[in-house]
Short mmCIF file of C-alpha atoms in Angstrom, two decimals:
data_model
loop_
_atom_site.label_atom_id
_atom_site.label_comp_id
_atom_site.label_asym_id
_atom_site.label_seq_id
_atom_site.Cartn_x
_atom_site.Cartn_y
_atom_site.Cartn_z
CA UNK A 74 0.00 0.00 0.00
CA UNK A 75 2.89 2.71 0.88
CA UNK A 76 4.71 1.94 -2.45
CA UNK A 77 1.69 2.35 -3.86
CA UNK A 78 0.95 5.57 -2.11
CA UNK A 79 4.53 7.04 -3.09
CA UNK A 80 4.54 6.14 -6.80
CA UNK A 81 1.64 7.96 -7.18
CA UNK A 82 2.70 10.94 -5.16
CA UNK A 83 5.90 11.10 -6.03
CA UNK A 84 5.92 9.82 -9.72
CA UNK A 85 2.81 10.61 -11.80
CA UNK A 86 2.96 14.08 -13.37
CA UNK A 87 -0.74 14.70 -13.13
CA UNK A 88 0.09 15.54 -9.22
CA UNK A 89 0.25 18.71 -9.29
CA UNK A 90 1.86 20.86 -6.27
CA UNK A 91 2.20 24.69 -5.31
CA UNK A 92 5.01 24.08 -3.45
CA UNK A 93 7.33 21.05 -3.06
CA UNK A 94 9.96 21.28 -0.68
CA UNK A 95 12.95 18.70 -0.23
CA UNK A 96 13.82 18.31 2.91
CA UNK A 97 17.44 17.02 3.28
CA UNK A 98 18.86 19.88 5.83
CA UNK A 99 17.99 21.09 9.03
CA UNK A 100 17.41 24.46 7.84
CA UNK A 101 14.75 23.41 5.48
CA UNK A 102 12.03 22.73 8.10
CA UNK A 103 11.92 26.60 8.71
CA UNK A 104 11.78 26.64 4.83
CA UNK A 105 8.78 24.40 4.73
CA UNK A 106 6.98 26.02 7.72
CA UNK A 107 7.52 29.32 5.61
CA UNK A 108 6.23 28.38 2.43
CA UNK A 109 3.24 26.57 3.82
CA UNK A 110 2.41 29.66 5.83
CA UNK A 111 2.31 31.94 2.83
CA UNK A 112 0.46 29.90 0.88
CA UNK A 113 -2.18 29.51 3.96
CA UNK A 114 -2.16 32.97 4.01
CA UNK A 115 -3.30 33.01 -0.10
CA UNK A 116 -5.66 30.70 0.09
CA UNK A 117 -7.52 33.46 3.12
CA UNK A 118 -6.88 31.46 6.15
CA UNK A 119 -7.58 32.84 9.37
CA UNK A 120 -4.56 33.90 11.60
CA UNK A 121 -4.88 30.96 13.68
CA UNK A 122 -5.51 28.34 10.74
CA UNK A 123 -2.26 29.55 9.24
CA UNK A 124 -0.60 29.14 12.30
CA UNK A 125 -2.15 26.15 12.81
CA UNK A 126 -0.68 25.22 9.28
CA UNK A 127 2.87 26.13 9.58
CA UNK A 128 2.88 24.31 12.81
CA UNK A 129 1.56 21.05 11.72
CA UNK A 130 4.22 21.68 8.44
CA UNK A 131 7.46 22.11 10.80
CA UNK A 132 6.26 19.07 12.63
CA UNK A 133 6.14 16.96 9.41
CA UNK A 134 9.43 18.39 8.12
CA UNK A 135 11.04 17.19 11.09
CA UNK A 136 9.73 14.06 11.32
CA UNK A 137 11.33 13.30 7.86
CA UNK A 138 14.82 15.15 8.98
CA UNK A 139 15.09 13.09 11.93
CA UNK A 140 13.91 9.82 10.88
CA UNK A 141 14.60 9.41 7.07
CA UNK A 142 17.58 12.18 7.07
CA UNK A 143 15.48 13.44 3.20
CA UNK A 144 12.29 13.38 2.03
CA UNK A 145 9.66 16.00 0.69
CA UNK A 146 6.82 18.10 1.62
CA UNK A 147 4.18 18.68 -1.13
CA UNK A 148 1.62 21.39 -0.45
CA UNK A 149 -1.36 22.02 -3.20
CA UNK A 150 -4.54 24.31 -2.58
CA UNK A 151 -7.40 22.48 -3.20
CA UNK A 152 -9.87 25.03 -4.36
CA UNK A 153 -12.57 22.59 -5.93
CA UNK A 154 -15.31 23.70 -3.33
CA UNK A 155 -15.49 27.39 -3.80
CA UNK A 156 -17.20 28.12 -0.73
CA UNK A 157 -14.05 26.29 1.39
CA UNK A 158 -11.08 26.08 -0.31
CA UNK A 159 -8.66 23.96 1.47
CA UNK A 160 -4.81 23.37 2.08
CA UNK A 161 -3.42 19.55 1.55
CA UNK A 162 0.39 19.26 2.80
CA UNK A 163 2.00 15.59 1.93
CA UNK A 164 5.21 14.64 3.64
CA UNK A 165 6.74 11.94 1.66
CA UNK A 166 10.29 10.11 2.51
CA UNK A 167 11.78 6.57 1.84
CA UNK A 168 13.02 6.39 5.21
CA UNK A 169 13.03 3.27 7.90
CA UNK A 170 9.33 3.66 7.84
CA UNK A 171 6.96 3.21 11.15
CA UNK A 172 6.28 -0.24 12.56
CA UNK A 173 3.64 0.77 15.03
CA UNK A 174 1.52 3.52 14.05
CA UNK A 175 -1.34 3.35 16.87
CA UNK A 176 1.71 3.72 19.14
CA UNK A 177 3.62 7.03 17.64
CA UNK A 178 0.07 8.44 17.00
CA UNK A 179 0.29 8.10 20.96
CA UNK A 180 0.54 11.30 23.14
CA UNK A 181 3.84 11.44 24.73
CA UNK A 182 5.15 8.63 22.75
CA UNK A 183 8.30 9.32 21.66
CA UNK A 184 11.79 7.22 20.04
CA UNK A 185 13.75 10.48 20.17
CA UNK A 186 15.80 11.51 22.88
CA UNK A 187 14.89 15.24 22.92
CA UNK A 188 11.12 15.27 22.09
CA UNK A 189 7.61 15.71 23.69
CA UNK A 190 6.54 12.85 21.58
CA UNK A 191 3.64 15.39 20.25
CA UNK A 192 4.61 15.47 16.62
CA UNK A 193 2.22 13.49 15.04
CA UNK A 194 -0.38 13.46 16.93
CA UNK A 195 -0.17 17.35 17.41
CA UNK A 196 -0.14 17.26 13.69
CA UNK A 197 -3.32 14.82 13.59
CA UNK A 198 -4.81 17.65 16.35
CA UNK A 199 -4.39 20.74 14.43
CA UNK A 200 -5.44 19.91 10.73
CA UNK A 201 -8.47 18.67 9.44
CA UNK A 202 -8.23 15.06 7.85
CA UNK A 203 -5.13 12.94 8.53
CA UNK A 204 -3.76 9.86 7.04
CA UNK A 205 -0.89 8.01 6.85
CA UNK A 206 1.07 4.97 5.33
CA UNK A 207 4.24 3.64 5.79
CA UNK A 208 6.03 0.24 5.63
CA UNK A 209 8.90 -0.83 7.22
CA UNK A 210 12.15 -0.63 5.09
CA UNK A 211 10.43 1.72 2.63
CA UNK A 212 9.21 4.54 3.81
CA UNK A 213 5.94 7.00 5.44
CA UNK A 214 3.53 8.75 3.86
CA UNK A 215 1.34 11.18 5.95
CA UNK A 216 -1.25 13.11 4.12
CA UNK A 217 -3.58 15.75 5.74
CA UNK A 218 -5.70 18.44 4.81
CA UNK A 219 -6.96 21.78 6.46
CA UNK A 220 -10.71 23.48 4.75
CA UNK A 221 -11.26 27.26 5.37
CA UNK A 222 -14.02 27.38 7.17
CA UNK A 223 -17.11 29.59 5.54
CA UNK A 224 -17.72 32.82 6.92
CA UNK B 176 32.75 37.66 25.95
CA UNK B 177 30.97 35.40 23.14
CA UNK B 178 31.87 36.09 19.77
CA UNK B 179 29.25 37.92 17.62
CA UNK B 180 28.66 34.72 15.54
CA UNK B 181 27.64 33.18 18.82
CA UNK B 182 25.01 35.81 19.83
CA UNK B 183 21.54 34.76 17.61
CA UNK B 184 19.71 37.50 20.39
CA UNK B 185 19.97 41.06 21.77
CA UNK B 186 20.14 40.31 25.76
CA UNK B 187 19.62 43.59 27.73
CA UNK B 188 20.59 43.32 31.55
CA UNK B 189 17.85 44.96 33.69
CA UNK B 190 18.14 44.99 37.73
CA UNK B 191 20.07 41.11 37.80
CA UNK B 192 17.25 40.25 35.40
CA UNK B 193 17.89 39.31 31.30
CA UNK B 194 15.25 40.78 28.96
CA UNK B 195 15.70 38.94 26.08
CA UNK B 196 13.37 39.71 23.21
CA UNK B 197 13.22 37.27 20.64
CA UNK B 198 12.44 38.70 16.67
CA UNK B 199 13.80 36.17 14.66
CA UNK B 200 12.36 32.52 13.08
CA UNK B 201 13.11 29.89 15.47
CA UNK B 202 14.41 27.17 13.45
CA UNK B 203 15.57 24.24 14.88
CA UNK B 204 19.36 25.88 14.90
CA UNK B 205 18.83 29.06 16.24
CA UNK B 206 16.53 27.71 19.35
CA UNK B 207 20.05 25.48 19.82
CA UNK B 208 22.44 28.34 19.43
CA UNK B 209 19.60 30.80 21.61
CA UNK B 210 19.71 28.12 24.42
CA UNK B 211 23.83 28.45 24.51
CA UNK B 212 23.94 31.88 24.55
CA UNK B 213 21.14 32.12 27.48
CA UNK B 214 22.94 29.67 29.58
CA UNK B 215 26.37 31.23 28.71
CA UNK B 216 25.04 35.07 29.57
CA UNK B 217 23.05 33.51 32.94
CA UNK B 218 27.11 32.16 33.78
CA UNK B 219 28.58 35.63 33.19
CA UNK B 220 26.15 37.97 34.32
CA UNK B 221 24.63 36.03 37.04
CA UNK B 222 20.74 36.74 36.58
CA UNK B 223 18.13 36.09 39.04
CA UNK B 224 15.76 35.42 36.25
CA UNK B 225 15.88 35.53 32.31
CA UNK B 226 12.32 37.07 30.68
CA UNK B 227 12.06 35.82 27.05
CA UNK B 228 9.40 37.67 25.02
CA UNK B 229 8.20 36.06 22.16
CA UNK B 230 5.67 38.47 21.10
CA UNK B 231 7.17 38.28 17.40
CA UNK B 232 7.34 34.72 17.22
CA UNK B 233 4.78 33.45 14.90
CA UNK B 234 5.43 29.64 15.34
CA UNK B 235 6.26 27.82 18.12
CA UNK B 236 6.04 24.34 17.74
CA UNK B 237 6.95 21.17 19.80
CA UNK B 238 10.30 20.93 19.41
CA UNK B 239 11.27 24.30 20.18
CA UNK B 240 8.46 23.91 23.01
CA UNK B 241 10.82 21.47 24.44
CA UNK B 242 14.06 23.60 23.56
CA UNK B 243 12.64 26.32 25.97
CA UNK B 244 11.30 24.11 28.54
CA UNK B 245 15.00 22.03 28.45
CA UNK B 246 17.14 25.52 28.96
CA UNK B 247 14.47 26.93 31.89
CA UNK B 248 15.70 23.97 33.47
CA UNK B 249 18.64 23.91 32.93
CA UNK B 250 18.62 27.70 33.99
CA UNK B 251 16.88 26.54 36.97
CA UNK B 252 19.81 24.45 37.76
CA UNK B 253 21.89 27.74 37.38
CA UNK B 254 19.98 29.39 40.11
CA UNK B 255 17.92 31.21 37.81
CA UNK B 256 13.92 31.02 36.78
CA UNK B 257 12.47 31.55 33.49
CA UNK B 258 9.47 33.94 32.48
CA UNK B 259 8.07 33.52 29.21
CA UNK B 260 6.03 36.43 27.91
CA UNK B 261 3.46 37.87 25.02
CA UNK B 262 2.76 34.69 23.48
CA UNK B 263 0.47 35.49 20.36
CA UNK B 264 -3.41 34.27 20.67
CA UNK B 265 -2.60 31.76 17.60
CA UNK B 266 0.17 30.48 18.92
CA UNK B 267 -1.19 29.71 22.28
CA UNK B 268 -4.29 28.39 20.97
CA UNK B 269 -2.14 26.05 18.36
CA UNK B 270 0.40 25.23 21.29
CA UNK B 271 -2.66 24.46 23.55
CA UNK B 272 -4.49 22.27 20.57
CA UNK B 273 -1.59 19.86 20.51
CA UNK B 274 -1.30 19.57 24.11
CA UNK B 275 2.05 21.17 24.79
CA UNK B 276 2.90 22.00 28.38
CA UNK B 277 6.01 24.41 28.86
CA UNK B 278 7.83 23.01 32.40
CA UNK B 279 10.11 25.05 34.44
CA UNK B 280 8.46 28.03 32.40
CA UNK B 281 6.56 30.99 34.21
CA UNK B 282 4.32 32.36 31.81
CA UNK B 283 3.24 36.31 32.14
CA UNK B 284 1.05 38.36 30.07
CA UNK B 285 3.37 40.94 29.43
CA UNK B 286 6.68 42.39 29.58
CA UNK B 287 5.32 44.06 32.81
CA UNK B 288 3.52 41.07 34.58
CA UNK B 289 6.93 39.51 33.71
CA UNK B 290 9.37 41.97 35.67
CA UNK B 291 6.59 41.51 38.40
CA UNK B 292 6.65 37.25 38.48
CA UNK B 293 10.65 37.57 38.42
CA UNK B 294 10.59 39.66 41.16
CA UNK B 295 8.06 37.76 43.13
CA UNK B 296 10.58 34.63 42.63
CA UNK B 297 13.54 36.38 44.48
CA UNK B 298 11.30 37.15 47.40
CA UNK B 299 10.87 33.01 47.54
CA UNK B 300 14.05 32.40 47.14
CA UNK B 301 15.06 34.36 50.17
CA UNK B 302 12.28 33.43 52.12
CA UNK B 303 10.07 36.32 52.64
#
């Protein structure tokens, strides 16, 4: 199912992003976070949403710094619906991949020495929708989506 | 004295207290490099307490969350308390959503409340 996932993301052309980001130094999370916050802000989210955004965008970037050393973050708007337009941020990497996800989707769970252990699950908290797929050996997925809510 | 390199914050002594605001993006780097210089200026100048305002920081997430939390205690270790100050609305509320706690932190409302809280710590510490 993940290689699945990633061919599709990764490989077919028809995906179309705003903003792809490769994440390969440490520097480049604050990149991500950046770019996801301006294009939050285009797309007319509230203050809160965006920083709701560019929070849930630094914690994906970092994921994939710490844990696959490279990967990407893909951000699109989704502007089918008119009345709420929406944000969908992919973080893709062919890293060691997540054995147990019920148990880093756990509060406080943590493998990494200098961590709350609220990445995920923080992300999972702050945007709308939240997926993710990964396979040992070959990598994570995690998509998730945020909608503007209608005024 | 630290080299300029070294320095990623203005730090303005005030009274045995450190005003420190911060107005730059905390990447994962800088919050390393801003907990070093902290600890290094608590060493040399000796503060009672450090007050960081983060008024212009427009993300904080959980790593730096834990960063800040890490160097009040390790300030705390110093002999000297930590006062956080003008967190933004969004960021509390975002900060709040995921469930992040900030130990060994005193939060204050402002720059103000924050001189006030540091000041209410020395008179605990010597036992009034």
């Amino acid at each position: 199912m993940y290689e699945e996932k990633i061919t599709s993301i990764i490989e077919d052309p028809a995906q179309e992003f705003d903003i792809v980001v490769r994440i390969t130094r440490e520097e480049d999370i604050a990149v991500a976070r950046q770019m996801a916050k301006q294009l939050a802000q285009e797309i007319g989210f509230s203050l809160a949403d965006v920083t709701r955004i560019a929070t849930a965008v630094s914690e994906l970037a970092r994921n994939i710094y710490r844990y696959a050393r490279q990967g990407r973050i893909m951000i699109r708007k989704r502007l089918e619906d008119r009345d709420s337009p929406g944000i969908e941020v992919i973080a893709a990497d062919r890293g060691p991949g997540i054995p147990d996800i019920e148990l880093v989707l756990t509060r406080g769970y943590t493998t990494w020495e200098r961590s709350l252990g609220i990445g995920l699950s923080g992300v999972k908290r702050l945007m709308d929708s939240f997926a993710i797929h990964s396979e040992v050996g070959k990598g994570t997925v995690v998509i998730t989506e945020k909608r503007r809510r209608a005024f | 004295m630290m080299s300029f390199e070294d320095r990623v914050v203005p730090i303005m002594q005030v009274d045995g207290y450190l005003l420190v605001p911060i107005q730059i993006d905390l990447d994962d780097r800088t919050v390393g490099r801003l907990q070093q210089q902290l600890l290094k200026e608590i060493e040399r100048t000796r503060a009672r307490a450090v007050i960081l305002d983060v008024r212009m920081v427009e993300v904080i997430d959980s790593y730096i969350s834990y960063t800040l939390s890490e160097t009040a205690a390790m300030a705390r270790l110093m002999g000297c308390r930590t006062v956080l100050c003008g967190i933004q609305p969004p960021v509390a509320l975002t900060l709040a959503q995921m469930g992040v706690t900030l130990q060994e932190v005193a939060v204050a409302r402002n720059l103000e409340h924050a001189l006030v809280l540091a000041g209410s710590f020395q008179e605990r510490d010597k036992g009034v």
